[in-house]
Coordinates of N, CA, C and O in Angstrom, one line a residue:
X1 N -72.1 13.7 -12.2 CA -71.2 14.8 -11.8 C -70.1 14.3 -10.9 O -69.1 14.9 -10.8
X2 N -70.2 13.1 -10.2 CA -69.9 13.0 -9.2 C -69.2 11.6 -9.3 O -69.9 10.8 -8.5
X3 N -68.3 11.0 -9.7 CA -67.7 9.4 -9.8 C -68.0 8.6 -8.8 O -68.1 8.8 -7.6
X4 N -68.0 7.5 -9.5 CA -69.3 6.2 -9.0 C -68.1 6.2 -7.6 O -67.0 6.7 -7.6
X5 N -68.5 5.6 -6.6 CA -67.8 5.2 -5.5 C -68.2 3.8 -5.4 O -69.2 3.4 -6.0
X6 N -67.4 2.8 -4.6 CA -67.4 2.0 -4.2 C -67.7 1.3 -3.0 O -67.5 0.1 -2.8
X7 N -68.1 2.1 -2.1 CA -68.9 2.2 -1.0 C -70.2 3.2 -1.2 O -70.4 4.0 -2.1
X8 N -71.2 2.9 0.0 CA -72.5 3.5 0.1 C -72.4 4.4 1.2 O -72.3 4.0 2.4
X9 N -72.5 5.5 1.0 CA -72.6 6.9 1.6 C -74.2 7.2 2.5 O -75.2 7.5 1.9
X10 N -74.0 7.2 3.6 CA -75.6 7.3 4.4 C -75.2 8.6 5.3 O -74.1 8.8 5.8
X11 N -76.1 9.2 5.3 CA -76.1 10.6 6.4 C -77.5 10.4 7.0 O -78.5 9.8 6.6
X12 N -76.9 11.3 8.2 CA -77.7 11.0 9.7 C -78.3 12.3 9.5 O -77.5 13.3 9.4
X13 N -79.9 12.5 9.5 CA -80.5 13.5 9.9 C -80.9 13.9 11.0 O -81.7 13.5 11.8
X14 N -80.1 15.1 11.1 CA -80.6 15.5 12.3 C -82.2 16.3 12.6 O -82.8 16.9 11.7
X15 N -82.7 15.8 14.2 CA -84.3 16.5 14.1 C -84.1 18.0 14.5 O -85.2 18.6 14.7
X16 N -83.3 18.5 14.6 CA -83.1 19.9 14.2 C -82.3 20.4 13.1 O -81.1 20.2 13.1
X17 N -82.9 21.2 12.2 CA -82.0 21.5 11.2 C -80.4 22.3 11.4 O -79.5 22.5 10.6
X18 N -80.5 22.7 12.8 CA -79.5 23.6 12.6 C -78.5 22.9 13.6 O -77.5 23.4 13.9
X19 N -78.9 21.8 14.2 CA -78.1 21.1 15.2 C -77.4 20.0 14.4 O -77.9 19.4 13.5
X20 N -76.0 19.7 14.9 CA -75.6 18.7 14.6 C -75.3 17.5 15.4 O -75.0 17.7 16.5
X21 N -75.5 16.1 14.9 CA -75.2 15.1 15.7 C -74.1 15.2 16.5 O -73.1 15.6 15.8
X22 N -73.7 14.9 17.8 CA -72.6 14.7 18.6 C -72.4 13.6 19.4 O -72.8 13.2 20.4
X23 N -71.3 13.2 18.2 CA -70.5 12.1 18.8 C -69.0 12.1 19.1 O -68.3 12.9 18.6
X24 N -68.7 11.3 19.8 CA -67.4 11.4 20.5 C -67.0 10.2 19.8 O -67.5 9.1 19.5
X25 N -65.1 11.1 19.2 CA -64.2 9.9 18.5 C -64.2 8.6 19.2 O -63.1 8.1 18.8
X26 N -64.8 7.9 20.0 CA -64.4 7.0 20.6 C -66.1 6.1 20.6 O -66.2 5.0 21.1
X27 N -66.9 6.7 20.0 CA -68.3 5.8 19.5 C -68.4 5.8 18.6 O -69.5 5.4 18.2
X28 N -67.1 6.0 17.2 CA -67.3 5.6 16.0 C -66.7 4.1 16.4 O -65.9 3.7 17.2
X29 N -67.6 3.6 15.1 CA -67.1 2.3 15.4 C -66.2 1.6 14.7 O -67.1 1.0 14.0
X30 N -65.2 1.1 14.4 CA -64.4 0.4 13.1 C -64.4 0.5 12.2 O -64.9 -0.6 12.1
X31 N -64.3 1.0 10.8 CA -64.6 1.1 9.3 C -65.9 1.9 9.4 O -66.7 1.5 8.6
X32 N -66.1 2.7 10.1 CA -66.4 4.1 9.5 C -66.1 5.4 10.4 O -65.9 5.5 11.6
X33 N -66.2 6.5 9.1 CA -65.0 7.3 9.2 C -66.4 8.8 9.4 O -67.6 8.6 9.3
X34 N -65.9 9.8 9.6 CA -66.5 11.0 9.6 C -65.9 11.8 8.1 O -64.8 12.1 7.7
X35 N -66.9 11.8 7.9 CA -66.4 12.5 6.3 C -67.3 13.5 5.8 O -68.5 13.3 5.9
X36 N -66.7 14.5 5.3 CA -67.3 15.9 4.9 C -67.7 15.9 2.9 O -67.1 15.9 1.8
X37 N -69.1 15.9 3.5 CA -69.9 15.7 1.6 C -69.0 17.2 0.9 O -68.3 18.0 1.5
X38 N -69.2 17.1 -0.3 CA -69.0 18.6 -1.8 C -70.1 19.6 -1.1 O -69.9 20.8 -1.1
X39 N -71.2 19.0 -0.5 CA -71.5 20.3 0.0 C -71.4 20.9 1.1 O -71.8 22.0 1.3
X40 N -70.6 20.1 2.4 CA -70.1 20.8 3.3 C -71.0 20.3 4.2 O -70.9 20.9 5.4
X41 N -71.9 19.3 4.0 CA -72.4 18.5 5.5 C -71.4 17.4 5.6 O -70.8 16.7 4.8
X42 N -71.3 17.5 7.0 CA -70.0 16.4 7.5 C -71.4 15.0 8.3 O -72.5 15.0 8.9
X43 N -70.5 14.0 7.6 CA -71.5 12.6 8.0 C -70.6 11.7 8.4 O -69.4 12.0 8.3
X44 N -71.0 10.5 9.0 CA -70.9 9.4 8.9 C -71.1 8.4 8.0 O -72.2 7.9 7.6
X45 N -69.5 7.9 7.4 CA -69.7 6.9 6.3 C -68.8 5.7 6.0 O -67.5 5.8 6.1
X46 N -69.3 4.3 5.8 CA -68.5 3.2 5.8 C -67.2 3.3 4.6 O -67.2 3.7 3.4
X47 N -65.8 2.8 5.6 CA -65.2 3.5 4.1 C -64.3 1.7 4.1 O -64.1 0.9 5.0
X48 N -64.1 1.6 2.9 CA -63.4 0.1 2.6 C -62.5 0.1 3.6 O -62.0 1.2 4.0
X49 N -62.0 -1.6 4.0 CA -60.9 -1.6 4.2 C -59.7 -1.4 3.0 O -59.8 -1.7 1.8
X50 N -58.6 -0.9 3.8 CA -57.8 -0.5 2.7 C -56.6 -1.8 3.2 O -56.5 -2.3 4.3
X51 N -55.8 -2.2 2.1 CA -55.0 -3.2 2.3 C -53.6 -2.3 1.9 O -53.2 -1.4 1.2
X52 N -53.1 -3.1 2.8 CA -51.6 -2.0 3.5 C -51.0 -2.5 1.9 O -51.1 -3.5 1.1
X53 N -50.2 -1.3 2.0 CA -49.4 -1.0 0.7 C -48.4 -1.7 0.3 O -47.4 -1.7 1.0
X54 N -48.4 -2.4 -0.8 CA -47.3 -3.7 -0.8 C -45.9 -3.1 -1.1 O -45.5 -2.1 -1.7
X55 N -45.3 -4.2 -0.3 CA -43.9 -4.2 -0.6 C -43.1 -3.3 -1.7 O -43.5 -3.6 -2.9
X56 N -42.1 -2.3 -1.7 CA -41.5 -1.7 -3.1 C -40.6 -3.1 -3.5 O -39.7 -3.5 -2.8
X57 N -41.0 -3.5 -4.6 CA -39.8 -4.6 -5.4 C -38.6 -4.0 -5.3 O -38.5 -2.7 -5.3
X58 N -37.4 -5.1 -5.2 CA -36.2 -4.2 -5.3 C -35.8 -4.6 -6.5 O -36.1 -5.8 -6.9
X59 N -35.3 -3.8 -7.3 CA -34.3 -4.3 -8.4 C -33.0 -4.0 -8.4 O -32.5 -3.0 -8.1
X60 N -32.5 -5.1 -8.7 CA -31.5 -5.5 -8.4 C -30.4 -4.2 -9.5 O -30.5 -4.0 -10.7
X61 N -29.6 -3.6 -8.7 CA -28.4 -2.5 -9.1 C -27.4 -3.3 -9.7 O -27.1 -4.2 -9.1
X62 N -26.9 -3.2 -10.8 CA -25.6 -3.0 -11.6 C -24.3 -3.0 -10.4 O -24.4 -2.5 -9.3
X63 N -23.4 -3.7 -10.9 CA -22.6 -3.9 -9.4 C -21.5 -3.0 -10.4 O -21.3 -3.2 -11.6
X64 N -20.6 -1.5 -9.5 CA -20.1 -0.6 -10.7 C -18.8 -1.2 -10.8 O -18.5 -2.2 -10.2
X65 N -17.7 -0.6 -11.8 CA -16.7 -1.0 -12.3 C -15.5 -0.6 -10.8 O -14.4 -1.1 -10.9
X66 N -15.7 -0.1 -10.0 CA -14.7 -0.1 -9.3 C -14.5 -1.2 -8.2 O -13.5 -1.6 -7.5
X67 N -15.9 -1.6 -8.2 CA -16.2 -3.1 -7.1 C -15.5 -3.8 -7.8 O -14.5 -4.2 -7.2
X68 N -15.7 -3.9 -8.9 CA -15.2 -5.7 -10.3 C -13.7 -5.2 -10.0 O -13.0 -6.1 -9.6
X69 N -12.9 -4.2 -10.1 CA -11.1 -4.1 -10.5 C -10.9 -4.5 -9.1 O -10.1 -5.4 -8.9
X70 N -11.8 -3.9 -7.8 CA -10.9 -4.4 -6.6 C -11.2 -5.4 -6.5 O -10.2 -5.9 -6.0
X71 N -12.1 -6.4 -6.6 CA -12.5 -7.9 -6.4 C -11.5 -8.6 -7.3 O -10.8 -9.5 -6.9
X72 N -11.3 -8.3 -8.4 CA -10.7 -8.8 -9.5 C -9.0 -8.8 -8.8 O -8.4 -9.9 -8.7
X73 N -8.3 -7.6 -8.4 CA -7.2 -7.4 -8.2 C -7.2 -8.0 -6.5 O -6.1 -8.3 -6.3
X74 N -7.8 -8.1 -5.7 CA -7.8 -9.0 -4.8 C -6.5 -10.3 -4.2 O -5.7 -10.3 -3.3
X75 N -6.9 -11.2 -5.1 CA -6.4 -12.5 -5.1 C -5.0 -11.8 -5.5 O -4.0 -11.8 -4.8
X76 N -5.0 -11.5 -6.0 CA -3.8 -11.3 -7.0 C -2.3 -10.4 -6.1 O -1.2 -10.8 -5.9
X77 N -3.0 -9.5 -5.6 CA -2.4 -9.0 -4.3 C -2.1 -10.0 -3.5 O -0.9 -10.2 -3.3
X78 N -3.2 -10.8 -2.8 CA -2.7 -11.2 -2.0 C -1.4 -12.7 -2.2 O -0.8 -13.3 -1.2
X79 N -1.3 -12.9 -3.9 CA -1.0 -13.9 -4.2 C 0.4 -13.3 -4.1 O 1.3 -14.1 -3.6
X80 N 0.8 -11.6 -4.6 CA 2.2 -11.3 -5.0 C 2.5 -11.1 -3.0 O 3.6 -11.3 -2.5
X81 N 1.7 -10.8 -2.5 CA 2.2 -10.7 -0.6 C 2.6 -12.1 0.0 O 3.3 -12.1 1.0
X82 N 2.0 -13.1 -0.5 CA 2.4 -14.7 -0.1 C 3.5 -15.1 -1.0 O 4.2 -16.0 -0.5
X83 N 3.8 -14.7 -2.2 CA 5.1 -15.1 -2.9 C 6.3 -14.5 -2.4 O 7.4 -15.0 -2.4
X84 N 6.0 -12.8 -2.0 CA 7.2 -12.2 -1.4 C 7.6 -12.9 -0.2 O 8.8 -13.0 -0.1
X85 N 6.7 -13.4 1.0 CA 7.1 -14.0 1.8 C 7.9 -15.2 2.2 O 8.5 -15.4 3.3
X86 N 7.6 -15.9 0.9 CA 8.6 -17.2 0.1 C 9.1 -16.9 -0.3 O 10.1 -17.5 0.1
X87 N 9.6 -16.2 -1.1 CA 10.6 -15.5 -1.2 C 11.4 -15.3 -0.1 O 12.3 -16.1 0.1
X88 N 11.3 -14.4 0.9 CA 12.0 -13.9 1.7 C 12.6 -14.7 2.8 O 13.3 -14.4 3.7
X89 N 12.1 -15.8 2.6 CA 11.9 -17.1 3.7 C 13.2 -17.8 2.9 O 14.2 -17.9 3.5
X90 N 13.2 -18.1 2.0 CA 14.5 -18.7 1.6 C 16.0 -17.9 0.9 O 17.1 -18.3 0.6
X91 N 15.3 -16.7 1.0 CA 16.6 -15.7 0.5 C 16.9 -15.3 2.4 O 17.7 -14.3 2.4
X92 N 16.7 -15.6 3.3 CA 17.3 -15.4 5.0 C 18.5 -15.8 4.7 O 19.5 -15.1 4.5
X93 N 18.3 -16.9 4.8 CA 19.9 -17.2 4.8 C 21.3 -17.0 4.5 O 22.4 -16.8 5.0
X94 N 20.7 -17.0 3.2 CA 21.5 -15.9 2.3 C 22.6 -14.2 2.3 O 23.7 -13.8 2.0
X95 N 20.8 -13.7 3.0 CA 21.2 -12.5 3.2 C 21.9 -12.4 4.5 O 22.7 -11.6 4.8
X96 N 21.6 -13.2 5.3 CA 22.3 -13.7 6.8 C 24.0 -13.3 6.8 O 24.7 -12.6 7.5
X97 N 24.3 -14.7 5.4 CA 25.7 -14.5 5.3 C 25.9 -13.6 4.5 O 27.1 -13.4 4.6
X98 N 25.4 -12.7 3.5 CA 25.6 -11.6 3.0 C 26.3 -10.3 3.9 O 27.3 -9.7 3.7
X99 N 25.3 -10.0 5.0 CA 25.4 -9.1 5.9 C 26.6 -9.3 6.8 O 27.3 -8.4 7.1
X100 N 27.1 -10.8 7.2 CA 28.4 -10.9 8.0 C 29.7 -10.9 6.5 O 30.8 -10.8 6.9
X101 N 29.6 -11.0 5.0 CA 30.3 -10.8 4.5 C 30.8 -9.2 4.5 O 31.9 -8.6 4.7
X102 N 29.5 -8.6 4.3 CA 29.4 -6.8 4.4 C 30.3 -6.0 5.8 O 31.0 -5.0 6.0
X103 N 29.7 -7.2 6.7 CA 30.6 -6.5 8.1 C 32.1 -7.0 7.6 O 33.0 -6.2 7.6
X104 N 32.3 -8.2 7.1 CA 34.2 -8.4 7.1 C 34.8 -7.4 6.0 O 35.9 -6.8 5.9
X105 N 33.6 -7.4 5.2 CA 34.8 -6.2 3.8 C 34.5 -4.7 4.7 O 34.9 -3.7 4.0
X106 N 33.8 -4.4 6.3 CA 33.8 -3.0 6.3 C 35.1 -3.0 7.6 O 35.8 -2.1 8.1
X107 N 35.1 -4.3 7.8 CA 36.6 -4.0 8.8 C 37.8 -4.5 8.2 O 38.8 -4.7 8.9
X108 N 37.8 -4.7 6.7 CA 39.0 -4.8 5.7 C 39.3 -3.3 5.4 O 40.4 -2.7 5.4
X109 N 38.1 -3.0 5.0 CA 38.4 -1.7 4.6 C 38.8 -0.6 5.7 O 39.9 0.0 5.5
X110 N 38.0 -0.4 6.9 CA 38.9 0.1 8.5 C 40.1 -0.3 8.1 O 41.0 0.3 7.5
X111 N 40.2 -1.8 8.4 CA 42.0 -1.9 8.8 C 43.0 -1.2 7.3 O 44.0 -0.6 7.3
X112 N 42.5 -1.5 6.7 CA 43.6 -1.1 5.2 C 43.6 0.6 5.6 O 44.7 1.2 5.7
X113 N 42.7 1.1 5.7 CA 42.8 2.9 5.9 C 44.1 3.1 7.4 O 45.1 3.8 7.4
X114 N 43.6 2.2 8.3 CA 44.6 2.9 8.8 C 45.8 2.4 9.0 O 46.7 3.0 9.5
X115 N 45.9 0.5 8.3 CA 46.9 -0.2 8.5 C 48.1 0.5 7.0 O 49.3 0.4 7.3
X116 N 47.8 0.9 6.2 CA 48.5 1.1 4.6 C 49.7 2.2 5.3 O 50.9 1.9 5.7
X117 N 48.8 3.9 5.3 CA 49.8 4.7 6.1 C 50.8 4.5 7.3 O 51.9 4.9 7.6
X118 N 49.9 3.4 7.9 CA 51.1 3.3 9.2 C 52.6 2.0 8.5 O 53.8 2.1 8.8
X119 N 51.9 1.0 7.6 CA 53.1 0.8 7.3 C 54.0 1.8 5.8 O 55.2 1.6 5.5
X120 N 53.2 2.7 5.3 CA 54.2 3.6 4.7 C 55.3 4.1 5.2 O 56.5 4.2 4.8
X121 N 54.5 4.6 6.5 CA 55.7 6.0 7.5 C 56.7 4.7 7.7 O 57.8 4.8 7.4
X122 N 56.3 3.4 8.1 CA 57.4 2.3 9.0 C 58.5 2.7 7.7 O 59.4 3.4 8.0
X123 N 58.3 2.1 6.3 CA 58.7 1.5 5.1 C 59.4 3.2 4.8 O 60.1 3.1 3.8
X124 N 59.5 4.2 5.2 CA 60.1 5.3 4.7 C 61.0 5.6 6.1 O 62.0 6.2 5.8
X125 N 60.9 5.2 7.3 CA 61.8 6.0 8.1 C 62.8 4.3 8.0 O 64.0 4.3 8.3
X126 N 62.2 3.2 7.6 CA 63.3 2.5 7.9 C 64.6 2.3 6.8 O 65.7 1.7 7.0
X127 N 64.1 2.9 5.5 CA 64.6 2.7 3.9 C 65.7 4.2 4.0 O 66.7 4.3 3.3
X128 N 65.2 5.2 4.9 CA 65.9 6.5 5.3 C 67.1 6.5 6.1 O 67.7 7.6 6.2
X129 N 67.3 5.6 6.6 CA 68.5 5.8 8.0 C 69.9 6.4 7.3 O 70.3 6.1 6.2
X130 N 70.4 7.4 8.1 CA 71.5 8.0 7.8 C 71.3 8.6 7.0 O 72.3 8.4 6.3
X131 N 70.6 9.4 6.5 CA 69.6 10.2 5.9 C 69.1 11.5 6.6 O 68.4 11.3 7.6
X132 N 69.3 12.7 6.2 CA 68.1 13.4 7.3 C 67.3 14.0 5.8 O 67.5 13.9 4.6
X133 N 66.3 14.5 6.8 CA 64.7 15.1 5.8 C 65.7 16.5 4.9 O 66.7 17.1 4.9
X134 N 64.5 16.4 4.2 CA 64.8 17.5 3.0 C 63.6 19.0 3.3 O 62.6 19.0 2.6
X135 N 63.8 19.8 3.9 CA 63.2 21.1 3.8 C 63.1 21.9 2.9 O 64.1 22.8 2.8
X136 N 62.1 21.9 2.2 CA 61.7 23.2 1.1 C 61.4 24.3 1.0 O 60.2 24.5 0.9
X137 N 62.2 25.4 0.9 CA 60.8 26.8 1.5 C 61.1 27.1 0.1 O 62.1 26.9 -0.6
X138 N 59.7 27.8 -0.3 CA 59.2 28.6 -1.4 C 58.8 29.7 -1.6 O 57.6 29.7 -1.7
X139 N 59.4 31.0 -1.6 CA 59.3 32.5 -1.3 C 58.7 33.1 -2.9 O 59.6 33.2 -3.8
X140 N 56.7 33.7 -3.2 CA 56.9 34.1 -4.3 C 56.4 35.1 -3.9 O 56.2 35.4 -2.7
X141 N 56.3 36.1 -5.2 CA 55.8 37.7 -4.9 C 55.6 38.1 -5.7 O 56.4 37.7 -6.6
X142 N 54.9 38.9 -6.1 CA 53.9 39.5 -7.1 C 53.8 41.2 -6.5 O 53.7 41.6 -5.4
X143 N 53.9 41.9 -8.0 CA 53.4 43.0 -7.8 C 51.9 43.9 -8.3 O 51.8 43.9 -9.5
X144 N 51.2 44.4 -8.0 CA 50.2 44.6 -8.2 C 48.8 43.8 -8.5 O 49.4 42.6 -8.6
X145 N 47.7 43.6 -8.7 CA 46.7 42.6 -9.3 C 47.1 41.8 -9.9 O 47.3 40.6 -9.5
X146 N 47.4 42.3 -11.1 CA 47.5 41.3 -12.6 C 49.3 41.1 -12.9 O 49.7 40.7 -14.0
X147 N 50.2 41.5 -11.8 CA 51.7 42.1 -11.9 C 52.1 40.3 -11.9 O 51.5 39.4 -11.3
X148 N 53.6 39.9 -12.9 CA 54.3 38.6 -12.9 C 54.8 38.5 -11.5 O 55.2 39.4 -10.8
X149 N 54.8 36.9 -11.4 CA 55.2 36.5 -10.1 C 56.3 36.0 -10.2 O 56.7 35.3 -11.1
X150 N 57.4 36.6 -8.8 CA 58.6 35.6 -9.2 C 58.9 34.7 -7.9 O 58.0 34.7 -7.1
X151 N 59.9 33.9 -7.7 CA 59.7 33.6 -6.9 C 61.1 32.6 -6.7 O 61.8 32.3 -7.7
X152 N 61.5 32.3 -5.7 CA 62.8 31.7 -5.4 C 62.4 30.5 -4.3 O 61.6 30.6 -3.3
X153 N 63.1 29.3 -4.7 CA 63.0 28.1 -4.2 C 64.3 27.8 -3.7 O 65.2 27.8 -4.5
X154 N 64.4 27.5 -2.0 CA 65.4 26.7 -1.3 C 65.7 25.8 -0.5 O 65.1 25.7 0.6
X155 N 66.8 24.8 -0.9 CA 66.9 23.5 -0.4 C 68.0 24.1 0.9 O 68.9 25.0 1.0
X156 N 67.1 22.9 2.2 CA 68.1 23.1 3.4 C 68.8 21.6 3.4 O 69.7 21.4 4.2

């Protein structure tokens, strides 16, 4: 009825039937335990040592695909960030004199804006002498919205 055990089960008779033995947790002695039988008498019984529960094996995880692209693209980064810097290390100079060419064509360009007009007006009042200016007035007029315009033009 009852599966074989592997230890030996002994109960303490008590000389009163209705009395139970009393012992204090602290007079059991080492490998054995108080344990309650299928029928509901509680005893004293040797119980194996038990051997602590072994280690869980690890198995080793799949390393996933987004580990492998960044390990993978790694080097590679860091190779295009060390070439840009070689790069940039010998294009200085360059860009050095580039930048003071940029500043001379932007004070070519200043002086021509304001040097051109001023020698226009010089090159017209001096090509003018004995000469006076020419005044235009232009008088037009229209009648209604959509009405033809006429208009009269005179030289002073």
């Amino acid at each position: 009825m009852y599966p074989e055990t592997a230890y030996e089960i002994t109960t303490l008779t008590p000389q009163h039937p209705t009395a139970q033995p009393a012992m204090l947790p602290t007079e059991i002695p080492p490998g054995v335990q108080m344990v309650t039988l299928p029928g509901g008498i509680r005893t004293l019984a040797y119980t194996p040592a038990q051997a602590p529960p072994a280690p869980p094996v690890l198995v080793s995880q799949p390393i996933p695909a987004w580990a492998k692209t960044t390990a993978l693209l790694t080097p590679t980064i860091g190779g295009g960030v060390a070439a840009a810097g070689i790069g940039i290390s010998y294009a200085a100079p360059g860009l050095i004199a580039m930048s003071e060419a940029l500043w001379a064509a932007v004070a070519l360009i200043a002086a021509a804006a304001i040097g051109v007009p001023l020698l226009l007006r010089l090159g017209r009042t001096a090509a003018g002498t004995g000469r006076g200016t020419t005044h235009i007035t232009q008088n037009i007029s229209a009648s209604g919205m959509f009405g033809k315009a006429n208009g009269t033009i005179n030289h002073h």
